């Protein structure tokens, strides 16, 4: 099935034309985002923590120290909301009211599940590492038994999930078209700067292609 | 006072060397971030929504349609967590375990307060518009009475607030220094692309300096 099913939580009540439930859109936003924002509740207090993540098909993985507050709370099977947003540009209208931001966002509602077995953890950690920068996992030292033990990995299923996308120019009111101000979009994108070698690297060490030719984009699954 | 006071909620229990409570750091991160992520709870379900915002001194403002689910829920004085994060680079270690992201984040715990009076709303909307792009408010049509009425503005005080910052190279284990892989940082930054004029603008309309010379950075208060 190529689309997620809207639910009471994910159905958009406002601006429904911005909503998207197709897997391609959801996957693309998640795969392009560097971090997600994990919301959970402890003693009635909402907490939102930014964290890196990975995705395999309809499963999102997060990880962290077994000692982290977030990981320990979420291991208890409490409800979680995971959100990721890409900012694509500034929308500059003729009226203050119609200023906006072009963005693509995904919101997932669910429950986190502990990935307990070493093979499952290794697969998730590969996805998280490859999400940071594709091509890296094959080059680096894999997690050892001690590191695996110190790392908690959680899975969140993409089931109750929706995307929202705003694109295009401002939507000014007809009567504002005469306001003498430049209106339009200022597109934004994330750019890489030249890589900085670790101080312990030889200064002339060759930068591998997965770093020098890095370009953020969606992966193919 | 130049620093915020750590509380039970904002005190960092892990990696405390990444923590910062000085106003300059907190302000700079908030002013550079395009959006924040607002976490709140409805019927025990955490919800995280990305939204634009503005800041004046120790007050953060968010706004939206009076009909929005988030704004209506938050108007009830429920606890809120507001988080903003800047991604500064990818940290490429020799071991998978030490891969990381260089980032700057702020987390605010508090309660949202309705800004009910028109003058207060106008001030907040100016801050939100100027946060999108400085220099804009003076150029555009200000909100009229109808728009003000249709817009809910909420204030969140910066009281329980902390920043976290990771910078610099990977921190590999001593025994991994011989792993034959390039290690270091791949810095990232948000870049503007050429502005796109609204379709209803004259194609040769001059792009004003606040757009053509736009550069994201901290403001001076």
Coordinates of C-alpha atoms in Angstrom, one line a residue:
Chain A
X1 CA 0.0 0.0 0.0
X2 CA 1.5 3.3 -1.1
X3 CA -0.3 5.5 1.5
X4 CA -0.7 5.6 5.2
X5 CA -4.2 5.7 6.5
X6 CA -5.3 8.9 8.2
X7 CA -6.5 8.5 11.8
X8 CA -8.2 10.7 14.3
X9 CA -4.8 11.9 15.4
X10 CA -3.2 12.4 12.0
X11 CA -6.1 13.8 10.0
X12 CA -5.5 17.5 9.3
X13 CA -8.3 19.6 10.5
X14 CA -6.8 22.9 9.2
X15 CA -5.3 23.6 5.8
X16 CA -5.9 20.0 4.7
X17 CA -4.5 20.7 1.2
X18 CA -1.1 20.8 2.9
X19 CA -1.5 17.2 4.1
X20 CA 0.2 14.2 2.6
X21 CA -0.1 10.5 3.5
X22 CA 1.8 8.9 0.7
X23 CA 4.9 6.9 1.7
X24 CA 7.1 8.5 -0.8
X25 CA 6.6 12.0 0.7
X26 CA 6.9 10.7 4.3
X27 CA 10.1 8.7 3.5
X28 CA 11.7 11.5 1.6
X29 CA 11.2 14.0 4.4
X30 CA 12.5 11.6 7.0
X31 CA 15.5 10.6 5.0
X32 CA 16.5 14.2 4.3
X33 CA 16.1 15.4 7.9
X34 CA 19.3 15.2 10.0
X35 CA 17.4 15.0 13.3
X36 CA 14.0 14.3 14.7
X37 CA 12.2 15.8 17.7
X38 CA 11.0 13.2 20.2
X39 CA 8.1 14.2 22.4
X40 CA 7.1 12.2 25.5
X41 CA 5.5 12.8 28.9
X42 CA 7.1 12.3 32.3
X43 CA 4.9 13.2 35.3
X44 CA 2.5 15.2 33.1
X45 CA 5.4 17.3 31.8
X46 CA 5.9 17.2 28.0
X47 CA 9.6 16.8 27.0
X48 CA 10.9 17.3 23.5
X49 CA 14.4 16.1 22.7
X50 CA 16.3 16.4 19.4
X51 CA 18.1 13.2 18.3
X52 CA 19.5 11.5 15.3
X53 CA 17.7 8.6 13.9
X54 CA 17.5 6.1 11.1
X55 CA 14.8 4.4 9.0
X56 CA 14.2 1.0 7.5
X57 CA 11.0 0.7 5.6
X58 CA 8.2 1.6 8.0
X59 CA 10.4 1.6 11.2
X60 CA 12.2 4.6 12.6
X61 CA 15.1 3.9 15.0
X62 CA 16.5 6.1 17.7
X63 CA 19.3 5.3 20.0
X64 CA 21.2 6.6 22.9
X65 CA 23.0 5.8 26.2
X66 CA 21.1 3.3 28.3
X67 CA 21.4 6.0 31.0
X68 CA 19.5 8.7 29.1
X69 CA 16.3 10.1 30.5
X70 CA 14.6 9.9 27.2
X71 CA 15.6 6.3 26.4
X72 CA 14.7 5.1 29.8
X73 CA 11.3 6.8 29.8
X74 CA 10.4 5.6 26.3
X75 CA 11.4 2.0 27.1
X76 CA 8.4 1.9 29.4
X77 CA 6.0 1.7 26.4
X78 CA 4.6 5.2 26.8
X79 CA 3.1 7.2 24.0
X80 CA 5.6 9.1 21.8
X81 CA 5.3 11.7 19.1
X82 CA 8.2 12.0 16.7
X83 CA 8.4 15.0 14.4
X84 CA 10.9 16.0 11.7
X85 CA 10.8 19.2 9.7
X86 CA 12.8 20.6 6.8
X87 CA 12.8 24.4 6.2
X88 CA 12.8 25.1 2.5
X89 CA 12.4 28.8 2.3
X90 CA 11.0 32.0 3.7
X91 CA 7.6 33.2 2.3
X92 CA 7.6 37.0 2.1
X93 CA 4.1 38.4 1.6
X94 CA 2.8 41.9 1.1
X95 CA 1.0 41.7 4.4
X96 CA 2.6 40.7 7.7
X97 CA -0.3 38.3 8.2
X98 CA 0.5 36.1 5.2
X99 CA 4.2 35.7 5.9
X100 CA 5.1 32.0 6.2
X101 CA 7.7 29.4 5.9
X102 CA 8.0 26.8 3.2
X103 CA 8.5 23.5 4.9
X104 CA 8.1 19.8 4.8
X105 CA 7.2 18.0 8.1
X106 CA 6.4 14.6 9.3
X107 CA 4.6 13.7 12.6
X108 CA 4.4 10.2 13.9
X109 CA 2.3 9.0 16.8
X110 CA 3.1 5.7 18.4
X111 CA 4.8 3.7 21.1
X112 CA 8.5 2.9 21.2
X113 CA 9.6 -0.7 21.3
X114 CA 12.9 -1.8 22.8
X115 CA 15.2 -3.6 20.2
X116 CA 16.7 -6.1 22.6
X117 CA 18.6 -8.6 20.4
X118 CA 22.1 -7.8 19.2
X119 CA 21.4 -8.5 15.6
X120 CA 18.4 -6.2 15.6
X121 CA 20.4 -3.5 17.4
X122 CA 23.2 -3.8 14.8
X123 CA 20.8 -3.4 11.9
X124 CA 19.3 -0.3 13.6
X125 CA 22.7 1.2 14.3
X126 CA 23.7 0.6 10.7
X127 CA 20.6 2.5 9.6
X128 CA 21.3 5.4 12.0
X129 CA 25.0 5.6 10.9
X130 CA 24.0 5.5 7.2
X131 CA 21.4 8.1 7.9
X132 CA 24.0 10.5 9.1
X133 CA 26.1 9.9 6.0
X134 CA 25.5 7.2 3.5
X135 CA 28.5 4.9 2.7
X136 CA 29.9 5.2 6.2
X137 CA 29.0 1.9 7.9
X138 CA 31.2 -0.2 5.6
X139 CA 34.2 2.0 6.3
X140 CA 34.2 2.2 10.1
X141 CA 34.7 -0.1 13.1
X142 CA 31.4 -1.7 13.9
X143 CA 30.0 -1.6 17.5
X144 CA 31.6 -4.1 19.8
X145 CA 29.8 -6.1 22.5
X146 CA 30.4 -3.5 25.2
X147 CA 29.2 -0.6 23.0
X148 CA 26.1 -2.6 22.0
X149 CA 25.4 -3.2 25.7
X150 CA 25.8 0.5 26.5
X151 CA 23.4 1.5 23.8
X152 CA 19.7 1.4 24.0
X153 CA 17.9 1.2 20.6
X154 CA 14.2 1.9 20.2
X155 CA 11.9 1.3 17.3
X156 CA 8.9 3.4 16.4
X157 CA 6.6 2.1 13.7
X158 CA 5.3 4.4 11.0
X159 CA 1.6 3.7 11.4
X160 CA -0.1 6.8 12.6
X161 CA 1.9 9.2 10.4
X162 CA 1.3 12.2 8.3
X163 CA 3.3 14.8 6.4
X164 CA 2.6 18.5 5.8
X165 CA 4.1 20.4 3.0
X166 CA 4.0 24.1 2.1
X167 CA 5.5 25.2 -1.1
X168 CA 5.2 28.2 -3.5
X169 CA 4.7 31.9 -3.3
X170 CA 2.9 34.0 -0.7
X171 CA -0.9 34.1 -0.8
X172 CA -1.7 37.7 -0.4
X173 CA -5.2 39.1 -0.4
X174 CA -6.4 40.7 -3.6
X175 CA -6.5 44.2 -2.1
X176 CA -2.8 44.0 -0.9
X177 CA -1.5 43.5 -4.4
X178 CA -0.8 47.2 -4.7
X179 CA 1.4 47.3 -1.5
X180 CA 4.7 48.6 -2.9
X181 CA 7.0 45.9 -1.4
X182 CA 8.9 43.0 -3.0
X183 CA 7.1 39.8 -2.4
X184 CA 8.2 36.2 -3.1
X185 CA 10.2 33.4 -1.7
X186 CA 13.7 33.2 -0.4
X187 CA 14.7 29.6 -0.8
X188 CA 17.0 28.0 1.7
X189 CA 19.0 24.8 1.5
X190 CA 21.5 23.1 3.7
X191 CA 25.0 23.3 2.2
X192 CA 28.2 21.5 3.2
X193 CA 31.3 23.4 3.9
X194 CA 34.8 21.9 3.2
X195 CA 35.4 18.9 5.5
X196 CA 37.6 19.4 8.5
X197 CA 40.0 16.5 9.2
X198 CA 40.3 15.2 12.7
X199 CA 43.4 16.7 14.4
X200 CA 45.0 13.2 14.6
X201 CA 44.6 12.6 10.8
X202 CA 47.5 13.3 8.5
X203 CA 46.7 16.7 7.1
X204 CA 47.0 15.5 3.5
X205 CA 44.8 12.4 4.0
X206 CA 42.5 11.9 1.1
X207 CA 38.9 12.7 1.8
X208 CA 36.7 9.7 0.6
X209 CA 33.9 10.1 -1.9
X210 CA 31.2 9.5 0.6
X211 CA 32.3 12.7 2.4
X212 CA 33.6 14.9 -0.5
X213 CA 30.6 14.1 -2.7
X214 CA 28.0 14.1 0.1
X215 CA 24.6 15.3 -1.0
X216 CA 21.6 15.0 1.1
X217 CA 18.6 13.3 -0.4
X218 CA 16.1 10.5 -0.2
X219 CA 17.3 6.9 -0.3
X220 CA 15.7 4.3 -2.4
X221 CA 13.6 2.2 -0.1
Chain B
X1 CA 21.6 38.3 35.5
X2 CA 23.5 36.9 32.6
X3 CA 22.6 33.2 33.2
X4 CA 19.5 31.2 33.6
X5 CA 19.2 29.1 36.8
X6 CA 19.3 25.3 36.3
X7 CA 16.3 23.5 37.7
X8 CA 15.5 19.9 38.3
X9 CA 14.1 19.8 34.8
X10 CA 16.9 21.6 32.9
X11 CA 19.9 20.4 34.8
X12 CA 21.8 18.0 32.5
X13 CA 22.4 14.6 34.0
X14 CA 24.4 13.3 31.1
X15 CA 27.3 15.0 29.3
X16 CA 27.0 18.1 31.5
X17 CA 29.9 19.7 29.7
X18 CA 27.6 20.2 26.7
X19 CA 25.2 22.3 28.8
X20 CA 24.9 26.0 28.8
X21 CA 22.7 28.4 30.7
X22 CA 24.1 31.7 29.7
X23 CA 21.6 34.0 28.0
X24 CA 23.9 34.9 25.1
X25 CA 24.0 31.2 24.0
X26 CA 20.3 30.7 24.5
X27 CA 19.4 33.8 22.7
X28 CA 21.7 33.2 19.8
X29 CA 20.4 29.7 19.2
X30 CA 16.8 30.8 19.3
X31 CA 17.4 33.8 17.1
X32 CA 19.2 31.7 14.5
X33 CA 16.6 28.9 14.4
X34 CA 13.8 29.3 11.8
X35 CA 11.3 27.2 13.7
X36 CA 10.8 25.7 17.1
X37 CA 9.1 22.5 18.1
X38 CA 6.3 22.8 20.5
X39 CA 5.5 19.8 22.7
X40 CA 2.2 19.5 24.7
X41 CA -0.1 16.8 25.9
X42 CA -3.7 16.2 25.0
X43 CA -5.5 13.2 26.6
X44 CA -2.1 11.8 27.7
X45 CA -0.9 11.9 24.1
X46 CA 2.3 14.0 23.5
X47 CA 2.1 16.1 20.4
X48 CA 5.0 17.9 18.8
X49 CA 4.3 20.6 16.2
X50 CA 6.9 22.7 14.3
X51 CA 6.1 26.4 14.2
X52 CA 7.6 29.8 13.6
X53 CA 8.2 32.1 16.5
X54 CA 9.7 35.3 17.7
X55 CA 11.6 36.4 20.8
X56 CA 11.7 39.6 22.8
X57 CA 14.1 39.5 25.8
X58 CA 13.1 36.6 27.9
X59 CA 9.8 35.9 26.1
X60 CA 9.2 33.6 23.2
X61 CA 6.1 34.2 21.1
X62 CA 4.2 31.7 18.9
X63 CA 1.0 32.4 16.9
X64 CA -1.5 30.8 14.7
X65 CA -5.1 30.5 13.8
X66 CA -7.5 30.8 16.7
X67 CA -8.9 27.5 15.3
X68 CA -5.6 25.5 15.5
X69 CA -5.5 22.5 17.8
X70 CA -2.2 23.5 19.3
X71 CA -3.1 27.1 20.1
X72 CA -6.4 26.1 21.6
X73 CA -4.8 23.4 23.8
X74 CA -2.0 25.7 24.9
X75 CA -4.4 28.5 25.8
X76 CA -5.6 26.3 28.6
X77 CA -2.4 26.9 30.6
X78 CA -1.1 23.4 30.2
X79 CA 2.6 22.6 30.5
X80 CA 4.6 23.1 27.3
X81 CA 8.1 22.2 26.1
X82 CA 9.6 24.3 23.4
X83 CA 12.7 23.1 21.7
X84 CA 14.8 24.6 18.9
X85 CA 17.9 23.0 17.3
X86 CA 20.5 24.0 14.8
X87 CA 22.5 21.3 13.0
X88 CA 26.0 22.5 12.5
X89 CA 27.8 19.5 11.1
X90 CA 28.3 15.8 10.9
X91 CA 30.8 14.2 13.2
X92 CA 32.5 11.3 11.4
X93 CA 34.4 9.0 13.8
X94 CA 36.5 5.9 13.2
X95 CA 34.1 3.8 15.1
X96 CA 30.3 3.7 14.3
X97 CA 29.7 4.2 18.0
X98 CA 31.3 7.7 18.1
X99 CA 29.5 9.1 15.2
X100 CA 27.6 12.2 16.2
X101 CA 26.1 15.5 15.0
X102 CA 27.4 18.9 16.0
X103 CA 24.4 20.9 17.1
X104 CA 23.1 23.7 19.3
X105 CA 19.8 23.2 21.0
X106 CA 17.6 25.0 23.5
X107 CA 14.8 23.4 25.5
X108 CA 12.3 25.6 27.4
X109 CA 9.8 24.2 30.0
X110 CA 6.9 26.4 30.9
X111 CA 3.3 27.4 30.5
X112 CA 1.9 29.4 27.6
X113 CA 0.1 32.6 28.4
X114 CA -2.5 34.1 26.1
X115 CA -1.5 37.6 24.8
X116 CA -5.0 39.1 24.7
X117 CA -4.6 42.8 24.1
X118 CA -4.1 44.2 20.6
X119 CA -1.0 46.2 21.4
X120 CA 0.7 43.1 22.9
X121 CA -0.4 41.0 20.0
X122 CA 1.0 43.6 17.5
X123 CA 4.3 43.7 19.3
X124 CA 4.5 39.9 19.3
X125 CA 3.6 39.7 15.6
X126 CA 6.3 42.2 14.8
X127 CA 8.8 40.0 16.6
X128 CA 7.6 36.9 14.7
X129 CA 7.8 38.7 11.3
X130 CA 11.2 40.1 12.1
X131 CA 12.3 36.7 13.2
X132 CA 11.5 35.3 9.8
X133 CA 13.5 38.1 8.1
X134 CA 14.8 41.2 9.8
X135 CA 13.7 44.5 8.2
X136 CA 10.4 43.2 7.0
X137 CA 7.9 44.7 9.4
X138 CA 8.5 48.3 8.3
X139 CA 7.9 47.4 4.7
X140 CA 4.7 45.4 4.8
X141 CA 1.0 46.0 5.6
X142 CA 0.5 45.6 9.3
X143 CA -2.2 43.2 10.6
X144 CA -5.7 44.8 10.6
X145 CA -8.4 44.4 13.2
X146 CA -9.9 41.3 11.5
X147 CA -6.5 39.6 11.2
X148 CA -5.6 40.3 14.8
X149 CA -8.9 38.8 15.9
X150 CA -8.3 35.7 13.8
X151 CA -4.8 35.2 15.3
X152 CA -4.0 33.7 18.6
X153 CA -0.7 34.8 20.2
X154 CA 0.9 32.9 23.0
X155 CA 3.9 33.9 25.2
X156 CA 6.3 31.4 26.8
X157 CA 8.7 32.8 29.4
X158 CA 12.3 31.8 29.2
X159 CA 12.7 30.8 32.9
X160 CA 13.3 27.0 32.9
X161 CA 15.6 26.9 29.9
X162 CA 18.9 25.3 29.0
X163 CA 21.1 25.0 25.9
X164 CA 23.2 22.1 24.7
X165 CA 26.0 22.5 22.3
X166 CA 28.3 19.9 20.7
X167 CA 31.2 21.2 18.7
X168 CA 34.5 19.9 17.4
X169 CA 36.0 16.7 16.1
X170 CA 34.9 13.1 16.9
X171 CA 36.1 11.6 20.1
X172 CA 37.4 8.2 19.2
X173 CA 38.8 5.6 21.5
X174 CA 42.6 5.4 21.6
X175 CA 42.7 1.9 20.2
X176 CA 40.7 3.0 17.1
X177 CA 43.2 5.6 16.0
X178 CA 44.7 3.1 13.6
X179 CA 41.4 2.4 11.8
X180 CA 42.2 3.4 8.2
X181 CA 39.2 5.7 7.6
X182 CA 39.0 9.4 7.2
X183 CA 37.7 11.0 10.3
X184 CA 36.6 14.6 11.0
X185 CA 33.7 17.0 10.6
X186 CA 31.6 17.8 7.7
X187 CA 30.3 21.3 8.5
X188 CA 26.8 22.3 7.4
X189 CA 25.2 25.6 7.0
X190 CA 21.9 27.0 5.8
X191 CA 22.4 28.9 2.6
X192 CA 20.0 31.2 0.7
X193 CA 19.4 30.5 -3.0
X194 CA 18.4 33.4 -5.4
X195 CA 15.1 35.0 -4.4
X196 CA 12.0 34.0 -6.4
X197 CA 9.7 36.9 -7.1
X198 CA 6.0 36.4 -6.6
X199 CA 4.3 35.6 -10.0
X200 CA 2.4 38.9 -9.7
X201 CA 5.5 41.0 -9.2
X202 CA 7.1 42.8 -12.2
X203 CA 9.8 40.4 -13.3
X204 CA 12.4 43.2 -13.0
X205 CA 11.3 44.5 -9.6
X206 CA 14.3 45.4 -7.5
X207 CA 15.0 43.0 -4.6
X208 CA 15.4 45.0 -1.4
X209 CA 18.5 44.8 0.7
X210 CA 16.7 43.0 3.6
X211 CA 16.2 40.1 1.1
X212 CA 19.2 40.2 -1.1
X213 CA 21.6 40.7 1.8
X214 CA 19.9 38.4 4.1
X215 CA 22.2 36.6 6.5
X216 CA 21.0 34.6 9.5
X217 CA 22.4 35.5 12.8
X218 CA 21.7 36.5 16.3
X219 CA 20.1 39.9 17.0
X220 CA 21.4 42.3 19.5
X221 CA 19.0 42.0 22.5

